[in-house]
Amino acid sequence: METGSIFPQPGTQQPLGSEAGKAAEDDGGGGKGSVDSDATSGNPYAGLVSRLRAAWLSGKTQPMEYRVAQLEALGRFLDEKKQDILEATALDMRKPPFEAEYSEIILCKNDLHETLNNLSYWMKDEHVDKNLVTRLDSAFIRKDPYGVVLIIAPWNYPINLLLVPLIGAIAAGNCVVVKPSETTKNTERLIAEMLTCYLDNDCFAVVTAGVQETTRLLENKFDYIFYTGSPSVGRIIMTAAAKHLTPVTMELGGKNPCYVSDSCDVQNVARRVAWGRFFNTGQTCVAPDYVLCSAAMQEKLLPALREAITEFYGPNPRDSPDFGRIVGDKHFQRVQALLRSGRVVIGGQTDEKERYIAPTVLVDLQPSDPIMQEEIFGPILPIVIVANMDEAIDFIRSREQPLVVYAFSSNDKVVNQVLEKTSSGGFCGNDTLMHVTLTSLPFGGIGNSGLGMCHGRFTFDTFTHHRGCLLRGMGREALNAFRYPPYNQQKLGIIWAASEVKRKGACTLL
């Protein structure tokens, strides 16, 4: 997944304060935001972080009633500022109102309601099994907040990918600093000006920042960092976090493969793949990044994709109100350059002034082509020919683990084979994107595509320290005598018998 312009483009490894990063900052137009200086540290955000830490240490965020009140305030923000959100995302990316309401508001509300419906249960101590030694004691897992956490959100879903982690962080009892992307400047302004009117400013803060300011922000000690963006920037943030031994969740991206077997309903596949690829103009971290199929299937799939694109966006997608635009000039130039790979068979039209790139399908590609080396993050769908399912699986396994693997087939065994023989953050059979709409499923990457999870209970757990607790009585000291020196074999035998975990249903194979 790409990040906002505060950081270098994918594939670069410059530090945050580099000239490349500065140029990106200038392009993104990120504001400095309000800075709370601390003269003793010299860091412009030290005072802000200290203020939030004092609020957290006061215990203000701990009661369930407080957490619920702040979560309900988020719900009011989504309800009352719905039109502002639709307008801001339209100004930033010409995001269609349908897509914006679905992805930025409805999915956030689902996550919010799932959390409110279950928070009292999630917060409870979780009692665990005990052995004979601790039979009379209390053993449980306490759900503690981390403290002051930082959420850095991207530009492609600027509301959803900020609020979903924020919901979990609030639910877990943390104080939070959120940094929206400055690339989508209208949405950034909306969050900075409006979100703070709904939340308790003693415990929650919005920082608007460019590259230099974000570098300084990361110098402060946070108790958890949640970042959504690109792997290259994820490494930079992990380096900053390592200085304070701060745990992180990294929701990154990658090249998500989509295998289409010879046995499938081609029309359905075309519609579902086209929807997933061209939703939000292809600027989606879980979009199918390329199709793997046989030459025979490609011949069937191309006319079906052409038909689906026309059905969705009309004969000229440029005129469709349901097709957005690339977020910025540099992003447009990067995606446009990828059109030089392979051969265009559908679409290919561009307009730099409008940042318009038509829904495009490429064929005759080689694995070494530029478009096969980086996440596309635009409305381009490459098709790579493979002989069969085994070759497709080998192709997927030879590359970095993606955020999601897609597989289409009328034969359930084929879908299950792809599931069993590949590794990815998530998996979706016979559709695209829909797995991320379920709050009951964890969302997250593996390897180069990220670490950690979010959505529903998983976001709450991400921002929660699971504290193992054992409470014992002061009496019954005779029961402890067997563990004290001087040791002997008899004591060891008693301890072994009292603390042993026995395997259930074990049998000996002769």
Coordinates of C-alpha atoms in Angstrom, one line a residue:
M1 CA 0.0 0.0 0.0
E2 CA 1.3 3.4 -0.9
T3 CA 1.7 6.0 1.8
G4 CA 1.1 9.7 1.6
S5 CA 3.6 12.1 0.1
I6 CA 5.3 12.8 3.5
F7 CA 7.6 9.8 2.7
P8 CA 9.7 8.7 -0.2
Q9 CA 8.0 6.7 -3.0
P10 CA 8.0 2.9 -2.9
G11 CA 11.4 1.4 -3.6
T12 CA 13.4 4.2 -2.1
Q13 CA 15.3 4.0 1.1
Q14 CA 16.1 7.6 1.9
P15 CA 15.8 8.9 5.5
L16 CA 12.7 10.9 6.2
G17 CA 14.6 14.1 6.1
S18 CA 16.2 13.5 2.7
E19 CA 15.9 15.8 -0.3
A20 CA 13.6 13.2 -2.0
G21 CA 11.3 13.3 1.0
K22 CA 11.4 17.1 1.1
A23 CA 10.3 17.2 -2.6
A24 CA 7.5 14.9 -1.8
E25 CA 6.5 17.1 1.1
D26 CA 6.3 20.1 -1.2
D27 CA 4.2 18.2 -3.6
G28 CA 1.8 17.0 -1.0
G29 CA 1.3 20.5 0.5
G30 CA 1.3 19.1 4.1
G31 CA 0.8 21.7 6.8
K32 CA 2.8 22.0 9.9
G33 CA -0.3 21.9 12.1
S34 CA -0.3 23.1 15.7
V35 CA 3.0 22.4 17.4
D36 CA 3.2 22.1 21.2
S37 CA 6.9 22.9 22.0
D38 CA 8.9 21.7 25.0
A39 CA 11.9 23.8 25.7
T40 CA 13.7 21.2 27.7
S41 CA 13.8 18.5 24.9
G42 CA 13.8 20.8 21.9
N43 CA 11.2 18.5 20.2
P44 CA 8.2 20.4 19.0
Y45 CA 5.8 17.5 19.9
A46 CA 7.3 16.6 23.3
G47 CA 4.8 18.8 25.2
L48 CA 1.8 17.2 23.3
V49 CA 3.0 13.7 24.0
S50 CA 3.7 14.5 27.7
R51 CA 0.2 16.0 28.1
L52 CA -1.4 12.9 26.7
R53 CA 0.8 10.7 28.9
A54 CA -0.3 12.6 32.0
A55 CA -3.9 12.1 31.0
W56 CA -3.3 8.4 30.5
L57 CA -1.5 8.0 33.8
S58 CA -4.4 9.7 35.5
G59 CA -6.6 6.7 34.6
K60 CA -9.1 8.9 32.7
T61 CA -9.3 6.5 29.7
Q62 CA -9.7 3.3 31.7
P63 CA -13.4 3.2 32.7
M64 CA -15.7 1.4 30.1
E65 CA -18.1 4.3 30.3
Y66 CA -15.5 6.8 29.1
R67 CA -14.4 4.5 26.3
V68 CA -18.0 4.1 25.2
A69 CA -18.7 7.8 25.3
Q70 CA -15.7 8.5 23.0
L71 CA -16.7 5.8 20.6
E72 CA -20.2 7.1 20.4
A73 CA -18.7 10.5 19.7
L74 CA -16.9 8.9 16.7
G75 CA -20.3 7.6 15.6
R76 CA -21.8 11.1 15.7
F77 CA -18.8 12.4 13.7
L78 CA -19.5 9.9 11.0
D79 CA -23.2 10.7 11.0
E80 CA -23.1 14.5 11.2
K81 CA -20.1 15.0 8.9
K82 CA -21.1 12.4 6.3
Q83 CA -21.6 15.0 3.6
D84 CA -18.4 16.8 4.5
I85 CA -16.6 13.5 4.2
L86 CA -18.1 12.8 0.8
E87 CA -17.2 16.3 -0.4
A88 CA -13.6 16.1 0.9
T89 CA -12.9 12.8 -0.7
A90 CA -14.4 14.0 -4.0
L91 CA -12.2 17.0 -4.0
D92 CA -9.1 15.0 -3.1
M93 CA -9.6 12.0 -5.5
R94 CA -13.0 12.6 -7.2
K95 CA -14.0 9.5 -5.3
P96 CA -17.5 8.5 -6.3
P97 CA -20.1 9.1 -3.5
F98 CA -21.1 5.4 -3.5
E99 CA -17.6 4.2 -3.0
A100 CA -16.8 6.8 -0.4
E101 CA -20.0 6.1 1.6
Y102 CA -19.4 2.4 1.4
S103 CA -15.7 2.3 2.2
E104 CA -15.2 5.3 4.4
I105 CA -18.5 5.5 6.4
I106 CA -20.5 2.2 6.3
L107 CA -17.5 -0.1 7.0
C108 CA -16.3 2.3 9.7
K109 CA -19.8 2.2 11.3
N110 CA -19.8 -1.6 11.2
D111 CA -16.5 -1.7 13.0
L112 CA -17.7 0.8 15.5
H113 CA -20.9 -1.0 16.2
E114 CA -19.1 -4.4 16.5
T115 CA -16.9 -2.8 19.1
L116 CA -19.7 -1.1 21.1
N117 CA -21.7 -4.3 21.0
N118 CA -18.9 -6.4 22.5
L119 CA -16.6 -4.0 24.4
S120 CA -17.8 -5.1 27.9
Y121 CA -17.0 -8.7 27.1
W122 CA -13.7 -7.9 25.5
M123 CA -12.6 -5.9 28.5
K124 CA -13.3 -8.6 31.0
D125 CA -10.6 -10.6 32.6
E126 CA -10.1 -13.9 30.8
H127 CA -9.8 -16.8 33.3
V128 CA -7.5 -19.6 32.2
D129 CA -6.9 -23.2 33.1
K130 CA -4.9 -24.1 36.2
N131 CA -2.9 -27.1 37.4
L132 CA -3.1 -28.8 40.7
V133 CA -0.6 -26.5 42.3
T134 CA -2.7 -23.4 41.6
R135 CA -6.1 -25.0 41.9
L136 CA -7.1 -22.7 44.7
D137 CA -5.7 -19.6 43.2
S138 CA -7.0 -17.1 40.6
A139 CA -5.3 -17.1 37.1
F140 CA -6.4 -14.7 34.5
I141 CA -5.5 -12.4 31.6
R142 CA -6.0 -8.7 32.3
K143 CA -6.6 -6.5 29.3
D144 CA -4.4 -3.4 29.8
P145 CA -4.0 -0.4 27.5
Y146 CA -0.5 0.3 26.2
G147 CA -0.6 4.0 27.0
V148 CA 0.0 6.7 24.4
V149 CA -0.2 5.4 20.9
L150 CA 0.4 6.8 17.5
I151 CA -1.6 6.1 14.4
I152 CA -0.2 7.1 11.0
A153 CA -2.9 6.8 8.2
P154 CA -2.6 6.8 4.4
W155 CA -4.4 8.8 1.8
N156 CA -6.2 6.1 -0.3
Y157 CA -8.9 5.5 2.3
P158 CA -8.2 8.5 4.5
I159 CA -11.2 8.1 6.9
N160 CA -11.5 4.3 7.1
L161 CA -7.8 3.6 7.6
L162 CA -7.6 6.3 10.3
L163 CA -10.8 5.6 12.2
V164 CA -10.7 1.8 12.2
P165 CA -7.4 1.7 14.2
L166 CA -8.6 4.7 16.3
I167 CA -11.8 2.8 17.3
G168 CA -9.7 -0.1 18.6
A169 CA -7.2 2.2 20.3
I170 CA -10.0 4.0 22.2
A171 CA -11.8 0.8 23.0
A172 CA -8.6 -0.6 24.6
G173 CA -8.3 2.5 26.8
N174 CA -5.3 4.3 25.2
C175 CA -4.6 8.0 24.6
V176 CA -4.0 8.5 20.9
V177 CA -2.2 10.8 18.5
V178 CA -3.5 10.4 14.9
K179 CA -1.6 11.7 11.9
P180 CA -3.8 11.8 8.7
S181 CA -2.1 11.9 5.3
E182 CA -1.4 15.4 4.0
T183 CA -1.7 14.1 0.4
T184 CA -5.5 14.2 0.7
K185 CA -5.4 17.8 2.0
N186 CA -9.1 18.4 2.1
T187 CA -9.8 15.2 4.1
E188 CA -6.8 16.1 6.4
R189 CA -8.3 19.5 7.0
L190 CA -11.7 18.0 7.8
I191 CA -10.1 15.6 10.3
A192 CA -8.0 18.2 12.0
E193 CA -10.8 20.7 12.3
M194 CA -13.8 18.5 12.9
L195 CA -12.7 15.3 14.6
T196 CA -11.2 17.2 17.5
C197 CA -14.6 18.8 18.2
Y198 CA -16.0 15.3 19.0
L199 CA -13.2 13.7 21.1
D200 CA -11.7 14.6 24.5
N201 CA -8.7 16.8 23.6
D202 CA -7.0 15.9 26.9
C203 CA -6.6 12.3 25.6
F204 CA -6.7 12.5 21.8
A205 CA -4.9 14.7 19.3
V206 CA -4.6 15.2 15.6
V207 CA -1.2 16.2 14.2
T208 CA -1.0 17.5 10.6
A209 CA 2.5 17.1 9.5
G210 CA 4.8 16.9 6.5
V211 CA 8.0 14.8 6.3
Q212 CA 10.2 17.0 8.6
E213 CA 7.5 17.3 11.3
T214 CA 6.7 13.6 11.1
T215 CA 10.3 12.8 11.6
R216 CA 10.4 14.9 14.8
L217 CA 7.1 13.3 15.9
L218 CA 8.6 9.9 15.7
E219 CA 11.5 10.9 17.9
N220 CA 9.1 10.8 20.9
K221 CA 8.4 7.7 22.9
F222 CA 5.1 6.1 22.0
D223 CA 3.8 2.9 23.6
Y224 CA 2.5 1.5 20.3
I225 CA 2.7 2.7 16.7
F226 CA 0.1 1.7 14.0
Y227 CA 1.2 2.5 10.5
T228 CA -0.5 1.9 7.2
G229 CA 1.5 2.5 4.1
S230 CA 4.4 1.1 2.0
P231 CA 7.0 -1.5 3.1
S232 CA 9.9 1.0 2.4
V233 CA 8.5 3.5 4.8
G234 CA 7.5 0.8 7.2
R235 CA 11.2 0.0 7.6
I236 CA 11.9 3.7 8.5
I237 CA 9.1 3.7 11.1
M238 CA 10.3 0.4 12.6
T239 CA 13.8 1.9 12.9
A240 CA 12.4 4.9 14.8
A241 CA 10.3 2.6 17.0
A242 CA 13.2 0.4 17.8
K243 CA 15.0 3.3 19.6
H244 CA 12.3 3.1 22.2
L245 CA 11.5 -0.6 21.9
T246 CA 8.0 0.4 20.8
P247 CA 5.8 -2.4 19.4
V248 CA 4.3 -1.8 16.0
T249 CA 1.6 -2.9 13.6
M250 CA 2.4 -2.5 10.0
E251 CA -0.4 -2.6 7.4
L252 CA 1.5 -2.6 4.2
G253 CA 0.8 -3.7 0.6
G254 CA 2.3 -5.7 -2.1
K255 CA 1.4 -7.4 -5.4
N256 CA -1.8 -9.4 -4.8
P257 CA -2.0 -12.4 -7.2
C258 CA -5.4 -13.5 -8.7
Y259 CA -5.4 -17.0 -10.2
V260 CA -8.2 -17.7 -12.6
S261 CA -8.6 -21.4 -13.5
D262 CA -9.9 -22.8 -16.8
S263 CA -13.0 -24.0 -15.0
C264 CA -15.1 -20.9 -14.0
D265 CA -17.9 -18.6 -15.0
V266 CA -15.9 -16.1 -17.0
Q267 CA -18.5 -13.3 -16.9
N268 CA -18.7 -13.5 -13.1
V269 CA -15.0 -13.5 -12.8
A270 CA -14.6 -10.5 -15.1
R271 CA -17.1 -8.4 -13.1
R272 CA -15.7 -9.4 -9.7
V273 CA -12.0 -8.8 -10.8
A274 CA -12.8 -5.5 -12.6
W275 CA -14.7 -4.3 -9.6
G276 CA -11.9 -5.1 -7.2
R277 CA -9.2 -3.7 -9.5
F278 CA -10.9 -0.5 -10.5
F279 CA -12.7 0.4 -7.2
N280 CA -11.2 3.6 -5.9
T281 CA -9.4 3.9 -9.3
G282 CA -7.2 0.9 -8.3
Q283 CA -5.8 2.8 -5.3
T284 CA -6.6 -0.1 -2.9
C285 CA -4.0 -2.2 -1.0
V286 CA -6.1 -5.4 -1.4
A287 CA -6.9 -4.9 -5.1
P288 CA -6.0 -7.8 -7.3
D289 CA -2.6 -6.6 -8.7
Y290 CA -2.3 -9.1 -11.5
V291 CA -4.1 -12.1 -13.0
L292 CA -2.5 -15.5 -13.5
C293 CA -4.3 -17.7 -16.1
S294 CA -3.7 -19.9 -19.1
A295 CA -3.6 -18.6 -22.6
A296 CA -6.9 -20.2 -23.3
M297 CA -8.5 -18.4 -20.3
Q298 CA -7.0 -15.1 -21.3
E299 CA -8.8 -15.3 -24.7
K300 CA -12.1 -15.8 -22.9
L301 CA -11.4 -13.3 -20.1
L302 CA -10.4 -10.3 -22.3
P303 CA -13.8 -9.8 -24.0
A304 CA -15.5 -10.4 -20.7
L305 CA -13.4 -7.8 -19.0
R306 CA -14.1 -5.3 -21.8
E307 CA -17.8 -5.9 -21.4
A308 CA -17.6 -5.5 -17.6
I309 CA -15.7 -2.2 -17.8
T310 CA -18.2 -0.9 -20.3
E311 CA -21.1 -2.1 -18.1
F312 CA -19.6 -0.3 -15.1
Y313 CA -18.3 2.9 -16.6
G314 CA -19.9 3.3 -20.0
P315 CA -18.1 3.6 -23.4
N316 CA -15.9 6.4 -22.0
P317 CA -15.0 5.9 -18.4
R318 CA -13.6 9.4 -18.3
D319 CA -17.1 10.8 -18.3
S320 CA -18.4 8.3 -15.7
P321 CA -19.3 9.7 -12.3
D322 CA -18.4 6.3 -10.8
F323 CA -14.7 6.4 -11.8
G324 CA -12.3 8.5 -9.8
R325 CA -8.9 10.0 -10.4
I326 CA -5.3 9.4 -9.3
V327 CA -4.6 11.2 -6.1
G328 CA -1.6 13.4 -7.1
D329 CA 0.6 14.4 -10.0
K330 CA 3.6 12.3 -8.9
H331 CA 1.4 9.3 -8.4
F332 CA -0.1 9.9 -11.8
Q333 CA 3.3 10.0 -13.5
R334 CA 4.5 6.9 -11.7
V335 CA 1.4 4.9 -12.7
Q336 CA 1.4 6.2 -16.3
A337 CA 5.0 5.0 -16.7
L338 CA 3.9 1.5 -15.8
L339 CA 1.8 1.5 -19.0
R340 CA 5.0 1.0 -20.9
S341 CA 5.1 -2.6 -19.7
G342 CA 3.6 -5.3 -21.9
R343 CA 0.8 -4.4 -24.5
V344 CA -2.4 -2.5 -23.9
V345 CA -5.5 -4.4 -25.0
I346 CA -8.1 -2.5 -23.1
G347 CA -8.0 1.2 -22.1
G348 CA -4.7 2.9 -21.9
Q349 CA -5.9 6.5 -22.3
T350 CA -4.5 9.1 -20.0
D351 CA -5.0 12.8 -19.2
E352 CA -2.3 14.3 -17.0
K353 CA -4.3 17.5 -16.4
E354 CA -7.2 15.5 -14.9
R355 CA -4.9 12.8 -13.5
Y356 CA -7.1 10.4 -15.4
I357 CA -6.0 6.9 -16.3
A358 CA -8.6 4.7 -18.0
P359 CA -9.4 1.2 -16.7
T360 CA -6.6 -0.7 -18.5
V361 CA -5.7 -4.3 -19.1
L362 CA -2.2 -5.3 -20.2
V363 CA -1.0 -8.6 -21.8
D364 CA 2.3 -10.1 -23.1
L365 CA 4.1 -9.4 -19.8
Q366 CA 7.3 -10.7 -18.4
P367 CA 7.9 -11.3 -14.7
S368 CA 10.8 -8.8 -15.0
D369 CA 8.7 -6.0 -16.4
P370 CA 8.5 -2.8 -14.2
I371 CA 4.8 -3.3 -13.6
M372 CA 5.5 -6.7 -12.1
Q373 CA 8.1 -5.3 -9.7
E374 CA 6.1 -2.8 -7.6
E375 CA 2.5 -2.4 -6.3
I376 CA 0.6 -0.7 -9.1
F377 CA -1.9 1.3 -7.0
G378 CA -3.7 2.5 -10.1
P379 CA -6.4 1.2 -12.6
I380 CA -4.1 -1.2 -14.5
L381 CA -4.6 -5.0 -14.6
P382 CA -1.8 -7.1 -16.0
I383 CA -2.4 -10.6 -17.1
V384 CA 0.4 -13.1 -16.9
I385 CA 0.2 -16.4 -18.7
V386 CA 0.8 -19.7 -16.8
A387 CA 0.4 -23.2 -18.0
N388 CA -1.7 -24.5 -15.1
M389 CA -2.5 -24.1 -11.4
D390 CA 0.8 -25.6 -10.2
E391 CA 2.8 -23.1 -12.2
A392 CA 0.6 -20.3 -10.8
I393 CA 1.3 -21.5 -7.3
D394 CA 5.0 -21.6 -8.0
F395 CA 4.9 -18.1 -9.4
I396 CA 3.1 -16.8 -6.3
R397 CA 5.5 -18.6 -3.9
S398 CA 8.6 -17.3 -5.7
R399 CA 7.7 -13.7 -4.7
E400 CA 7.2 -11.8 -1.5
Q401 CA 4.2 -12.9 0.6
P402 CA 1.3 -10.6 -0.5
L403 CA -1.5 -9.0 1.5
V404 CA -4.1 -11.2 -0.1
V405 CA -4.3 -14.1 -2.6
Y406 CA -7.3 -14.5 -4.8
A407 CA -8.4 -17.7 -6.6
F408 CA -11.3 -18.3 -9.0
S409 CA -12.6 -21.7 -10.0
S410 CA -15.9 -23.6 -10.2
N411 CA -13.9 -26.5 -8.6
D412 CA -13.7 -26.0 -4.9
K413 CA -10.6 -28.3 -4.8
V414 CA -8.7 -25.8 -7.0
V415 CA -9.5 -22.9 -4.7
N416 CA -8.5 -25.0 -1.6
Q417 CA -5.2 -26.0 -3.3
V418 CA -4.3 -22.4 -3.9
L419 CA -5.2 -21.6 -0.3
E420 CA -3.2 -24.5 1.2
K421 CA -0.1 -24.1 -1.0
T422 CA 0.4 -20.3 -0.7
S423 CA 1.0 -17.8 2.1
S424 CA -0.5 -14.4 2.4
G425 CA -2.1 -11.9 4.9
G426 CA -5.6 -12.9 3.8
F427 CA -7.3 -15.1 1.2
C428 CA -10.5 -14.7 -0.8
G429 CA -11.9 -17.4 -3.1
N430 CA -14.2 -16.5 -6.1
D431 CA -14.4 -12.8 -5.3
T432 CA -12.2 -9.7 -4.6
L433 CA -12.1 -7.3 -1.7
M434 CA -15.1 -8.8 0.1
H435 CA -13.1 -10.5 2.9
V436 CA -12.1 -7.0 4.3
T437 CA -15.8 -6.1 4.8
L438 CA -16.1 -8.7 7.6
T439 CA -15.3 -7.4 11.1
S440 CA -15.1 -11.0 12.2
L441 CA -12.0 -11.7 10.0
P442 CA -8.6 -10.3 10.9
F443 CA -7.0 -8.0 8.4
G444 CA -3.3 -7.8 8.1
G445 CA -0.2 -8.8 6.2
I446 CA 2.6 -11.2 6.6
G447 CA 6.3 -10.8 5.8
N448 CA 6.8 -7.9 3.4
S449 CA 3.0 -7.1 3.4
G450 CA 2.9 -6.3 7.0
L451 CA 2.6 -7.5 10.6
G452 CA -0.2 -7.4 13.1
M453 CA -3.9 -7.4 12.7
C454 CA -7.0 -5.1 12.8
H455 CA -10.8 -5.1 12.4
G456 CA -13.2 -5.6 15.2
R457 CA -11.9 -7.6 18.1
F458 CA -8.5 -7.9 16.4
T459 CA -8.0 -4.1 16.6
F460 CA -8.9 -4.1 20.3
D461 CA -6.4 -6.9 20.9
T462 CA -3.7 -5.1 18.9
F463 CA -3.9 -2.0 21.2
T464 CA -4.2 -4.2 24.3
H465 CA -1.4 -5.6 26.4
H466 CA -2.6 -9.1 27.5
R467 CA -1.2 -9.3 31.0
G468 CA -0.8 -12.7 32.6
C469 CA -1.9 -12.6 36.3
L470 CA -1.8 -15.1 39.1
L471 CA -3.3 -14.2 42.5
R472 CA -2.4 -16.6 45.4
G473 CA -3.5 -16.7 49.0
M474 CA -1.0 -16.0 51.8
G475 CA -2.0 -19.1 53.7
R476 CA -1.5 -22.8 53.0
E477 CA 2.3 -22.5 53.1
A478 CA 2.6 -26.3 53.7
L479 CA 1.6 -26.8 50.0
N480 CA 4.6 -24.7 48.9
A481 CA 7.2 -26.6 51.0
F482 CA 7.9 -29.1 48.2
R483 CA 9.4 -26.4 45.9
Y484 CA 11.8 -25.0 48.5
P485 CA 15.4 -26.2 49.2
P486 CA 16.9 -28.5 50.2
Y487 CA 15.8 -30.4 47.1
N488 CA 15.4 -34.1 46.8
Q489 CA 14.0 -36.6 44.3
Q490 CA 10.8 -37.1 46.4
K491 CA 10.0 -33.3 46.2
L492 CA 10.6 -33.3 42.5
G493 CA 8.2 -36.2 42.0
I494 CA 5.5 -34.4 44.0
I495 CA 6.1 -31.1 42.0
W496 CA 6.0 -33.1 38.7
A497 CA 2.7 -34.8 39.6
A498 CA 1.1 -31.6 40.8
S499 CA 2.1 -29.4 37.9
E500 CA 2.2 -31.8 34.9
V501 CA 0.1 -31.0 31.8
K502 CA -0.9 -34.3 30.4
R503 CA -1.5 -34.9 26.8
K504 CA -5.0 -35.9 25.9
G505 CA -5.8 -38.9 23.8
A506 CA -2.2 -39.9 23.3
C507 CA -1.5 -43.3 21.9
T508 CA 1.7 -45.3 21.2
L509 CA 2.3 -46.4 17.6
L510 CA 3.8 -49.9 17.4

